[in-house]
mmCIF file of C-alpha atoms and ligand atoms in Angstrom:
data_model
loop_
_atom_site.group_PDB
_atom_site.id
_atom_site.type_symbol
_atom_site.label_atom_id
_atom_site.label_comp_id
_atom_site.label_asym_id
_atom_site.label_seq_id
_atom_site.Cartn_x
_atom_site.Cartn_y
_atom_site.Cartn_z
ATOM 1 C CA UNK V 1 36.935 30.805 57.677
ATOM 2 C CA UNK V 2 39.024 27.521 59.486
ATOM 3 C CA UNK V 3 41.942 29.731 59.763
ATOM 4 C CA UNK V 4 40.106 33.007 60.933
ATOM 5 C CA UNK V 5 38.161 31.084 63.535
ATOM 6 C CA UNK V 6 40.828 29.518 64.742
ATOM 7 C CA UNK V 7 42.905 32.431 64.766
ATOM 8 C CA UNK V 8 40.124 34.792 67.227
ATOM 9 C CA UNK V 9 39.455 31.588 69.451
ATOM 10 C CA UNK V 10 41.235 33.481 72.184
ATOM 11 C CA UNK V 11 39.250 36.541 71.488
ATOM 12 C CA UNK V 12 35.943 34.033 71.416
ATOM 13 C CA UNK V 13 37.090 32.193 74.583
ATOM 14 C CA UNK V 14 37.841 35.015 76.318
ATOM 15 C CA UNK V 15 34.469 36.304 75.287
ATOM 16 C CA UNK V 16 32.353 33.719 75.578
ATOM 17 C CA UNK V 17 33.624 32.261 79.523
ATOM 18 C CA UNK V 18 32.952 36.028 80.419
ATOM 19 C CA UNK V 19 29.390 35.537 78.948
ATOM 20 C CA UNK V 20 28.842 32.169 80.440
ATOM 21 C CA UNK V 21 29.801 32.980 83.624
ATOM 22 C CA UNK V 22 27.898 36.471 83.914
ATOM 23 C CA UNK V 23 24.302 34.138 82.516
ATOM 24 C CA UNK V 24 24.211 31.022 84.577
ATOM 25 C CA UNK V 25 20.928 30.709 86.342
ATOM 26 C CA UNK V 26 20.257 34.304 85.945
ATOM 27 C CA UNK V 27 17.601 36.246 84.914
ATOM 28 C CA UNK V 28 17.932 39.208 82.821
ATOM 29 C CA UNK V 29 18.347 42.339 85.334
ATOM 30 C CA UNK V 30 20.772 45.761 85.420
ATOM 31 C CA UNK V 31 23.057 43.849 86.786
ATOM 32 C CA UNK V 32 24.199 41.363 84.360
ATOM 33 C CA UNK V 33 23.178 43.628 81.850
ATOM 34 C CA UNK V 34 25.874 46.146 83.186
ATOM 35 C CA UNK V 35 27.856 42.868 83.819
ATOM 36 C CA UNK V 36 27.867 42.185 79.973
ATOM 37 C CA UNK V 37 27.946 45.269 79.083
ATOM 38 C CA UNK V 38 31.576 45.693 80.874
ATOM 39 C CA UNK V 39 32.645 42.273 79.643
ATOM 40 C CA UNK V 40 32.158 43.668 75.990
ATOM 41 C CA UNK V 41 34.447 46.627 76.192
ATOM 42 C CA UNK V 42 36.755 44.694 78.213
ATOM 43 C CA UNK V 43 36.967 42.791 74.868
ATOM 44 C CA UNK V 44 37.864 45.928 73.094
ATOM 45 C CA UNK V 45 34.500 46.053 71.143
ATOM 46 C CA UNK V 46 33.968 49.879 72.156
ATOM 47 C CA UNK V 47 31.565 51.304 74.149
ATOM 48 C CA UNK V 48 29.122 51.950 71.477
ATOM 49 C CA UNK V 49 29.043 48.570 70.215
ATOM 50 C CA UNK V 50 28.888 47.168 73.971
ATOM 51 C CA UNK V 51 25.725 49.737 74.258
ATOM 52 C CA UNK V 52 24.027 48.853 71.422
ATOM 53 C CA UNK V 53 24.420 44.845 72.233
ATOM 54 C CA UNK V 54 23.167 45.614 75.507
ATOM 55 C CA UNK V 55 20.697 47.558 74.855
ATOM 56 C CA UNK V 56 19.252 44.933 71.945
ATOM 57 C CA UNK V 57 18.882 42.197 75.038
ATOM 58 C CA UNK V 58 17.563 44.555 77.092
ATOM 59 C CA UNK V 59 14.224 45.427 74.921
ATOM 60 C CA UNK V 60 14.182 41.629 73.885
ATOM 61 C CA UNK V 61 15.025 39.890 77.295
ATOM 62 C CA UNK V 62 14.798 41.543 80.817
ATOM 63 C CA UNK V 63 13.159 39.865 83.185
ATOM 64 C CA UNK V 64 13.474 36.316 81.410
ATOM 65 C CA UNK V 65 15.780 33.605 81.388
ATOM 66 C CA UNK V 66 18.726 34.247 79.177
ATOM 67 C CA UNK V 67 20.744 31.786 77.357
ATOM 68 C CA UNK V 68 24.649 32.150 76.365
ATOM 69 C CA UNK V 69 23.608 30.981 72.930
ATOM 70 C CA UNK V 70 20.761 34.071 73.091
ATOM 71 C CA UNK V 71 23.446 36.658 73.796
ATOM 72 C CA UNK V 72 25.947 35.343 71.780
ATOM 73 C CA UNK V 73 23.427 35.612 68.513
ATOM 74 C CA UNK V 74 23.143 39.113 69.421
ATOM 75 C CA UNK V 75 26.429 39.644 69.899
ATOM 76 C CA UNK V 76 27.090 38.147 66.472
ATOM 77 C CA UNK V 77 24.181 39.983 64.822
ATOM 78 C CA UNK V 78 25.759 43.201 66.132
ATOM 79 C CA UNK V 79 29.197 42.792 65.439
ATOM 80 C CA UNK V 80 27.927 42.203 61.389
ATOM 81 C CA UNK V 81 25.901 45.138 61.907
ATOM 82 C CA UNK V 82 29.157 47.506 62.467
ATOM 83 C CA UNK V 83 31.151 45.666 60.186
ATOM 84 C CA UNK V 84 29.214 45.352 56.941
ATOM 85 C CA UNK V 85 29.507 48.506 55.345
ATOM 86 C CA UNK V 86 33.354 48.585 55.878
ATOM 87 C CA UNK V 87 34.069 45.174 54.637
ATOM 88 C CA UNK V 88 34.867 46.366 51.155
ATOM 89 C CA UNK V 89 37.030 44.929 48.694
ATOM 90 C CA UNK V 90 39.796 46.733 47.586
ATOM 91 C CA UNK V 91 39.045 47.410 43.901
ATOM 92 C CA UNK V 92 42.041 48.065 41.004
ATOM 93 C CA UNK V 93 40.260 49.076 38.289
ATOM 94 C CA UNK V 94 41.536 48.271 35.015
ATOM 95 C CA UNK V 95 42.118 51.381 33.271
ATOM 96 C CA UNK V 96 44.236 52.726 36.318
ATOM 97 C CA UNK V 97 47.214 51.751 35.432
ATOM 98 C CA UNK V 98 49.829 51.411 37.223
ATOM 99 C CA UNK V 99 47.643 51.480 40.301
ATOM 100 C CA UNK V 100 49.691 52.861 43.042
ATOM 101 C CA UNK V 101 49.624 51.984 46.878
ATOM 102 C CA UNK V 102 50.923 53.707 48.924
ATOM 103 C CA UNK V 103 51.266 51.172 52.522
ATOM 104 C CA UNK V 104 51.772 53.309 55.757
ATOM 105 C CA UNK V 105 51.864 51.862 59.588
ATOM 106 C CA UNK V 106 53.917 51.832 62.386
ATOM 107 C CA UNK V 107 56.829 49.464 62.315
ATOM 108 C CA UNK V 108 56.435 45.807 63.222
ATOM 109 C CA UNK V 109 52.445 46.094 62.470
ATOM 110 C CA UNK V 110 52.912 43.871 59.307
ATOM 111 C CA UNK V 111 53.387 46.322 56.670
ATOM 112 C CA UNK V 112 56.277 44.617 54.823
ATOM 113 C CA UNK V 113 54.912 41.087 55.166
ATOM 114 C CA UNK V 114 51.342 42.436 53.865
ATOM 115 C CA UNK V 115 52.996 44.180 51.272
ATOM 116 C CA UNK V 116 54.862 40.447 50.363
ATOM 117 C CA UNK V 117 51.238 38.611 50.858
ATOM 118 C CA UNK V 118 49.701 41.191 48.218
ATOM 119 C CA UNK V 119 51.920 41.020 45.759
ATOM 120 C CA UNK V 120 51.558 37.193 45.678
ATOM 121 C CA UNK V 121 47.556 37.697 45.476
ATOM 122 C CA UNK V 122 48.127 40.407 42.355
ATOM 123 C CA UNK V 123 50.401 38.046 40.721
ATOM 124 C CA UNK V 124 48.319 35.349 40.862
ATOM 125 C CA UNK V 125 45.413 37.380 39.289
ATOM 126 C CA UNK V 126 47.986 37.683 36.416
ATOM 127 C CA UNK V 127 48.942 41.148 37.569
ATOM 128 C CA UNK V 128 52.733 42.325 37.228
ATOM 129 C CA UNK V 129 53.809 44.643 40.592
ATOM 130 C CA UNK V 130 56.902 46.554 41.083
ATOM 131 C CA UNK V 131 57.796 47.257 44.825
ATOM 132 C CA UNK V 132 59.403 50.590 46.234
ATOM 133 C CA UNK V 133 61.390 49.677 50.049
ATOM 134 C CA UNK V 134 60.428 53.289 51.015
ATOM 135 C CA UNK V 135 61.511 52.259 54.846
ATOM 136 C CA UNK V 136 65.031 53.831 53.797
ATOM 137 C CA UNK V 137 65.936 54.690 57.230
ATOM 138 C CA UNK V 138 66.275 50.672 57.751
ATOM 139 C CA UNK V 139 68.425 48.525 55.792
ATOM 140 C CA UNK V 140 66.527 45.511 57.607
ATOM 141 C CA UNK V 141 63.575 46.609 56.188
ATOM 142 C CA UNK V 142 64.728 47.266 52.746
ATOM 143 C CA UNK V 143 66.431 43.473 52.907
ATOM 144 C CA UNK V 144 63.101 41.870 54.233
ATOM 145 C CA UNK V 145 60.511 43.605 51.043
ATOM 146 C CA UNK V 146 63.692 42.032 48.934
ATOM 147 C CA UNK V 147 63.036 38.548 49.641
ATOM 148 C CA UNK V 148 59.231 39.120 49.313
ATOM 149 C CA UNK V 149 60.521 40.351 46.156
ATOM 150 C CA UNK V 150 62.556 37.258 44.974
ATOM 151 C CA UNK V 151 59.851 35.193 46.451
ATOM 152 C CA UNK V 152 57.017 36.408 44.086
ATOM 153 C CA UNK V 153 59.459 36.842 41.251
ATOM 154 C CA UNK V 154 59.001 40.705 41.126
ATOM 155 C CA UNK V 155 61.608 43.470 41.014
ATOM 156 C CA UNK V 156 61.816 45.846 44.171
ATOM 157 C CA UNK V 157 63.879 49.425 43.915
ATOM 158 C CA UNK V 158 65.655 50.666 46.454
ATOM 159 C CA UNK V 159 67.702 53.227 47.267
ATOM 160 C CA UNK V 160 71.111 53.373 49.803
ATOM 161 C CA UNK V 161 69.909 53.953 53.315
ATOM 162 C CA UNK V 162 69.013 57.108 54.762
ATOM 163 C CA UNK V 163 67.931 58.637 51.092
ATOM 164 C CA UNK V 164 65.127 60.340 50.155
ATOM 165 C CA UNK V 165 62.158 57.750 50.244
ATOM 166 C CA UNK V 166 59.757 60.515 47.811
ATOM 167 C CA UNK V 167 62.575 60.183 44.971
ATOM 168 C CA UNK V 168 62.455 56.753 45.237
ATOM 169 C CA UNK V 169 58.743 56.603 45.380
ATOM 170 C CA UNK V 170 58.723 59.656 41.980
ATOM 171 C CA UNK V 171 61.381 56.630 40.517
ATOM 172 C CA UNK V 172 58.980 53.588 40.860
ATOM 173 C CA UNK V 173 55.685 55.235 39.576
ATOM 174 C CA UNK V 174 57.807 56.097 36.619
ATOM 175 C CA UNK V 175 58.964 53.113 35.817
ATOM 176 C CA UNK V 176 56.105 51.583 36.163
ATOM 177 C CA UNK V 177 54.272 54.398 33.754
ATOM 178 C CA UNK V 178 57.574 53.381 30.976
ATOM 179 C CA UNK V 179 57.165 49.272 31.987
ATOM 180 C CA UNK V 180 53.126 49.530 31.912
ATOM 181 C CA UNK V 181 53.547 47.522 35.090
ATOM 182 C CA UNK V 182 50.286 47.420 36.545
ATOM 183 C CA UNK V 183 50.615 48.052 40.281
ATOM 184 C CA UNK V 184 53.626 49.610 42.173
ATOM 185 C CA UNK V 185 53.309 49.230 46.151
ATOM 186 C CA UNK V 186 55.331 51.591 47.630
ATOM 187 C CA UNK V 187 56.958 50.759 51.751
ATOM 188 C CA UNK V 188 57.156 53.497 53.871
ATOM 189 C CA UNK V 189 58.813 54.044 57.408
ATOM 190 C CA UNK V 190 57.111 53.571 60.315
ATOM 191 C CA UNK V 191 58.819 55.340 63.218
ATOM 192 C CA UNK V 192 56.240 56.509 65.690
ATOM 193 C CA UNK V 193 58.886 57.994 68.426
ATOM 194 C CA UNK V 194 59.062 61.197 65.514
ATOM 195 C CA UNK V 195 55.853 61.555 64.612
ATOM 196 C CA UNK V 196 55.644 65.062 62.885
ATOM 197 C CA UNK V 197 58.863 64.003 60.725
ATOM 198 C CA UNK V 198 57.189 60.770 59.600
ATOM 199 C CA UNK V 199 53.891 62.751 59.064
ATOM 200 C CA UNK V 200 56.319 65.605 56.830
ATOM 201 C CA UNK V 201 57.664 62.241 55.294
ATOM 202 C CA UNK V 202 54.521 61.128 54.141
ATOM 203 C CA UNK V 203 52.642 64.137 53.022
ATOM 204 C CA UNK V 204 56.350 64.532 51.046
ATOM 205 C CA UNK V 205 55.833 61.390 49.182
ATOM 206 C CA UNK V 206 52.534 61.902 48.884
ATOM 207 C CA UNK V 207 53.463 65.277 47.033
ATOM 208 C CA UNK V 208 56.366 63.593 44.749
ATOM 209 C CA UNK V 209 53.866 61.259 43.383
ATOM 210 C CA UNK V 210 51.230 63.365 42.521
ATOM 211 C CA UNK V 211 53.989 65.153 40.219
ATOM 212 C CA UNK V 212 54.064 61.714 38.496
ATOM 213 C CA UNK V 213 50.481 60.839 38.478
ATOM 214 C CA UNK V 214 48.111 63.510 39.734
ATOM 215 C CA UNK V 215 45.731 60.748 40.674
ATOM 216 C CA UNK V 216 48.003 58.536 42.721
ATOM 217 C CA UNK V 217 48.277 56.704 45.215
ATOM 218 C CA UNK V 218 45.333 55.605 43.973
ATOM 219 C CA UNK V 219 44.993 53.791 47.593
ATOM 220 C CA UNK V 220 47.160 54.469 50.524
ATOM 221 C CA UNK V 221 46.468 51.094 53.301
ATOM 222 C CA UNK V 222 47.349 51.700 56.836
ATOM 223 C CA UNK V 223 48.167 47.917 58.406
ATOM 224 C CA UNK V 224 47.286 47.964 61.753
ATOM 225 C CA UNK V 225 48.676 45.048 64.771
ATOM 226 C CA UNK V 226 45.473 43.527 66.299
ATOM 227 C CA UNK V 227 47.034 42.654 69.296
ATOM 228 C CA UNK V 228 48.185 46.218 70.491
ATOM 229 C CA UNK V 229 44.357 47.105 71.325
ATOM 230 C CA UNK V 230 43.553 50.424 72.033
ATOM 231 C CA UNK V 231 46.877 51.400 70.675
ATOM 232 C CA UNK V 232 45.305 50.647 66.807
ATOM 233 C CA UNK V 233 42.754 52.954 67.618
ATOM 234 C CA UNK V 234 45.544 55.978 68.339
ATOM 235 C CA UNK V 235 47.101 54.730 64.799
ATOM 236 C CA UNK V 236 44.500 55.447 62.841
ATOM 237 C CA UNK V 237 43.575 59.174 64.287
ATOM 238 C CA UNK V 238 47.496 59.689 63.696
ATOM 239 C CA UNK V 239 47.692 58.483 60.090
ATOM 240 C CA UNK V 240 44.362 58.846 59.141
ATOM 241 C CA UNK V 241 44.343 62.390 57.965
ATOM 242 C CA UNK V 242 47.905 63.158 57.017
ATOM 243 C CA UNK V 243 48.556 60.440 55.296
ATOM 244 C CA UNK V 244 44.909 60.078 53.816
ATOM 245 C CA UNK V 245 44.328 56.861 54.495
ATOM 246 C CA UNK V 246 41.820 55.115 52.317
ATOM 247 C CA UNK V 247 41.574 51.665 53.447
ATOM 248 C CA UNK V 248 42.771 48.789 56.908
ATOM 249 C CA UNK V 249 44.748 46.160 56.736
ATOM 250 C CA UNK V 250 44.554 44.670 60.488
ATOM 251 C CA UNK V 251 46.848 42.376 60.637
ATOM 252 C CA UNK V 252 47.820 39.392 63.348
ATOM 253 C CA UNK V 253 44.546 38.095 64.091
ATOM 254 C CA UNK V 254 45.529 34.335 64.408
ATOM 255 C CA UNK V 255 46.193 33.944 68.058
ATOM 256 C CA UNK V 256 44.629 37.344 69.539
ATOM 257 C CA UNK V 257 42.873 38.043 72.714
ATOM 258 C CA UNK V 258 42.111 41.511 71.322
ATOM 259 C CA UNK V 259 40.391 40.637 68.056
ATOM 260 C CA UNK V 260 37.694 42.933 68.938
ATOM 261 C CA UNK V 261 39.221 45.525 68.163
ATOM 262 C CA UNK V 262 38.421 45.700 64.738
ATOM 263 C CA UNK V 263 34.704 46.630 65.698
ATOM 264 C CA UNK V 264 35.524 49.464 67.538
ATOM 265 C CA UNK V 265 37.822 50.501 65.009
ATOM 266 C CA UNK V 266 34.646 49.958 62.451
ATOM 267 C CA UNK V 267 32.489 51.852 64.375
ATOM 268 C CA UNK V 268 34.536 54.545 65.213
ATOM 269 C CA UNK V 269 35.917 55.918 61.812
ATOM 270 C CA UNK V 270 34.176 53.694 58.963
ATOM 271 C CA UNK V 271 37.267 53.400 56.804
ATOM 272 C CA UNK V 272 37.177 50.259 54.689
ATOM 273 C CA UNK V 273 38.683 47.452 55.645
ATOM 274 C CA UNK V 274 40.115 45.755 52.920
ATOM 275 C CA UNK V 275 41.907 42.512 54.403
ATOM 276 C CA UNK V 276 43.029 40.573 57.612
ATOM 277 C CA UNK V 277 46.375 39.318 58.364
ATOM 278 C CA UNK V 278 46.144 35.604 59.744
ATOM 279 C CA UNK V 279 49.457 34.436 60.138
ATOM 280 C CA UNK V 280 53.152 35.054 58.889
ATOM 281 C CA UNK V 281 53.034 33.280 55.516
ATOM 282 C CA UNK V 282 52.963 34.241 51.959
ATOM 283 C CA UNK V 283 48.972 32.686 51.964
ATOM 284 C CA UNK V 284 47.752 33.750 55.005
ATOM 285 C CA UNK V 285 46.347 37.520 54.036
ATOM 286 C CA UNK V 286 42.149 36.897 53.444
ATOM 287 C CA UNK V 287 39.777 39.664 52.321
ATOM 288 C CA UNK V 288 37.636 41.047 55.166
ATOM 289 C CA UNK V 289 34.235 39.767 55.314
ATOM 290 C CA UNK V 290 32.124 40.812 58.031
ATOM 291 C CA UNK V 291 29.707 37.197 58.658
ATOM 292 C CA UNK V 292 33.055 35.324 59.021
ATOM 293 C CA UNK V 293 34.046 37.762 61.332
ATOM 294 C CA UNK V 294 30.780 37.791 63.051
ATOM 295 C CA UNK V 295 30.598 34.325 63.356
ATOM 296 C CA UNK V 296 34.663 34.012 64.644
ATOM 297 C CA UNK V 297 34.422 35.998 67.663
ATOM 298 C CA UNK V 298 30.855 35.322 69.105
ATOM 299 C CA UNK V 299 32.786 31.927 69.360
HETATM 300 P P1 GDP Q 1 56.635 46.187 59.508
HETATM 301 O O1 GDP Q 1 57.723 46.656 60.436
HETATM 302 O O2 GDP Q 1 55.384 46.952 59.707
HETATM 303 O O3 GDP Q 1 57.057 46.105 58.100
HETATM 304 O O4 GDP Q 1 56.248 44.717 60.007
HETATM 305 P P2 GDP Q 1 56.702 43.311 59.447
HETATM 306 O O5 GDP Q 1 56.032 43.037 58.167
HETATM 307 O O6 GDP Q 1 58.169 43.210 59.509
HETATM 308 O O7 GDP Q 1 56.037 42.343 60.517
HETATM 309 C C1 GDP Q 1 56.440 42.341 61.871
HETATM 310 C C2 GDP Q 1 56.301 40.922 62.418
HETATM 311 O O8 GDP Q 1 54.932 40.557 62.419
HETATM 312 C C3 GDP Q 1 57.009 39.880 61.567
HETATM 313 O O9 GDP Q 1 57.598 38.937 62.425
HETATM 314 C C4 GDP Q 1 55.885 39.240 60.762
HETATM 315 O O10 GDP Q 1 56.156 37.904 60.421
HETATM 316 C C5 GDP Q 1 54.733 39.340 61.743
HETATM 317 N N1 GDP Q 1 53.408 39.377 61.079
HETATM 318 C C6 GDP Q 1 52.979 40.179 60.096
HETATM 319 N N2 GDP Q 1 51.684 39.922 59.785
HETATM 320 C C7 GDP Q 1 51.286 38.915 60.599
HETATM 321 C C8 GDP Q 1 50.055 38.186 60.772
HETATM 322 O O11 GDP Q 1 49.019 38.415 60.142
HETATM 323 N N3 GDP Q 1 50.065 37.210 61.738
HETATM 324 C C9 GDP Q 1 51.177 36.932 62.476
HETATM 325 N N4 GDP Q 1 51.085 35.975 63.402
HETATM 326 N N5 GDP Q 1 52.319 37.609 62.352
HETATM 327 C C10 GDP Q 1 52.392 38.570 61.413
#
């Protein structure tokens, strides 16, 4: 919780000088209720979410003094609200095995690094993981999954660049199906500026597995940068239904103005969100829980 809450304090601070300054000496009226109200989606909460906290102080306080500490409860209270039901674990059940992920985002939202911080968290629950550097158009990319790979000790395939990333992807759920490793994460490209051939890219992969495993990817994790904003929003509508995304990873919340986000993001399409990225190293990738998160950016 240390790291996380010290990680949205810009997101809090932001949040909660807007909220002092809009509540000092003031009675409850339209005026700093509309004040608040733009304050909140200022903070990228969403409108509903901004509503909805509004509307709470409205039917508890108008026309009486108002405290920061009153609004911020509510604030808190609401943002747990959203962000309960979503704050779900992401569960490998034994007898799927291998368990396949399948990690899609754009680049530089922290899918290799999440894919490096997971594979340290499987390991240390005594699982064995095989990595796929399905980013084939970069040979950066391919290099950085290999020295998550030597630093967690696992093996990562790859292919020369520019090949087909499906084959590759056919290739590692095989060998983990001959190995009985138990989870194979497969990296995917991330080039936004083509979208419909990334989208044929995916669904292709997507495809190749299945031929493989007709059940897999048994989870397909869209990371998502919490300091683009709105722009996470777009990213999800994009790969949400092509690439049948099951679960979030947002990632980069240590040091974010924008950590609110991830409640409009909640509210608007209810996907699970399965962990949060709080820094670069291999450690710093914590399941989601919604209090914590609550509690972290009503400051
Ligand atoms: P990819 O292009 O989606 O694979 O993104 P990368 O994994 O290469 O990450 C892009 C940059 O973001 C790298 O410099 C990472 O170290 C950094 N990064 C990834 N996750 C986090 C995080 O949770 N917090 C911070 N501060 N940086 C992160």
């Amino acid at each position: 919780f240390q790291r996380l809450s010290s990680g949205l304090k810009r997101s809090s601070d932001n949040l909660t000088s807007s909220i002092s300054a809009i509540f000092t000496k003031r009675k409850l009226d339209d005026q700093t209720l509309q004040d608040l109200e733009d304050t909140l989606i200022a903070a990228d909460l969403g409108i509903d979410t901004a509503m909805a906290i509004t509307d709470k102080l409205r039917a508890e306080k108008f026309d009486k003094d108002v405290s920061t500490d009153d609004v911020r409860a509510i604030l808190a209270a609401e943002v747990e609200n959203v962000l309960g039901p979503v704050a779900v674990p992401l569960s490998i059940p034994i007898a799927t095995t291998p368990f396949v992920i399948l990690m899609v985002g754009v680049n530089g939202s922290g899918k290799t690094t999440t894919i490096g911080k997971l594979t340290a968290r499987f390991k240390a629950e005594g699982k064995s993981v095989l990595l796929a550097a399905g980013d084939t158009f970069r040979a950066a990319a391919v290099e950085q999954l290999q020295v998550w790979g030597q630093r967690n000790d696992v093996e990562v395939l790859t292919r020369p660049t520019g090949a087909d990333a499906s084959g590759l992807a056919f290739d590692a759920v095989a060998k983990a199906q001959e190995t009985g490793t138990d989870i194979v994460i497969i990296d995917t490209a991330g080039r936004l500026q083509n979208r419909a051939e990334l989208m044929d890219e995916l669904e292709k992969i997507i495809r190749v597995i299945k031929k493989r495993d007709a059940s897999a990817p048994h989870a397909t994790l869209l990371t998502l940068d919490a300091t683009t904003g709105q722009n996470a929003l777009n990213q999800v509508e994009i790969f949400g239904q092509k690439a049948g995304v099951t679960g979030l990873v947002m990632t980069k919340l240590d040091g974010t103005a924008r950590g609110g986000i991830l409640v409009a993001i909640a509210k608007k399409f209810g996907l699970p969100i399965h962990y949060i990225g709080v820094g670069e190293s291999i450690g710093d990738l914590e399941p989601f829980r919604a209090d914590e998160f609550a509690r972290a950016i009503a400051g």
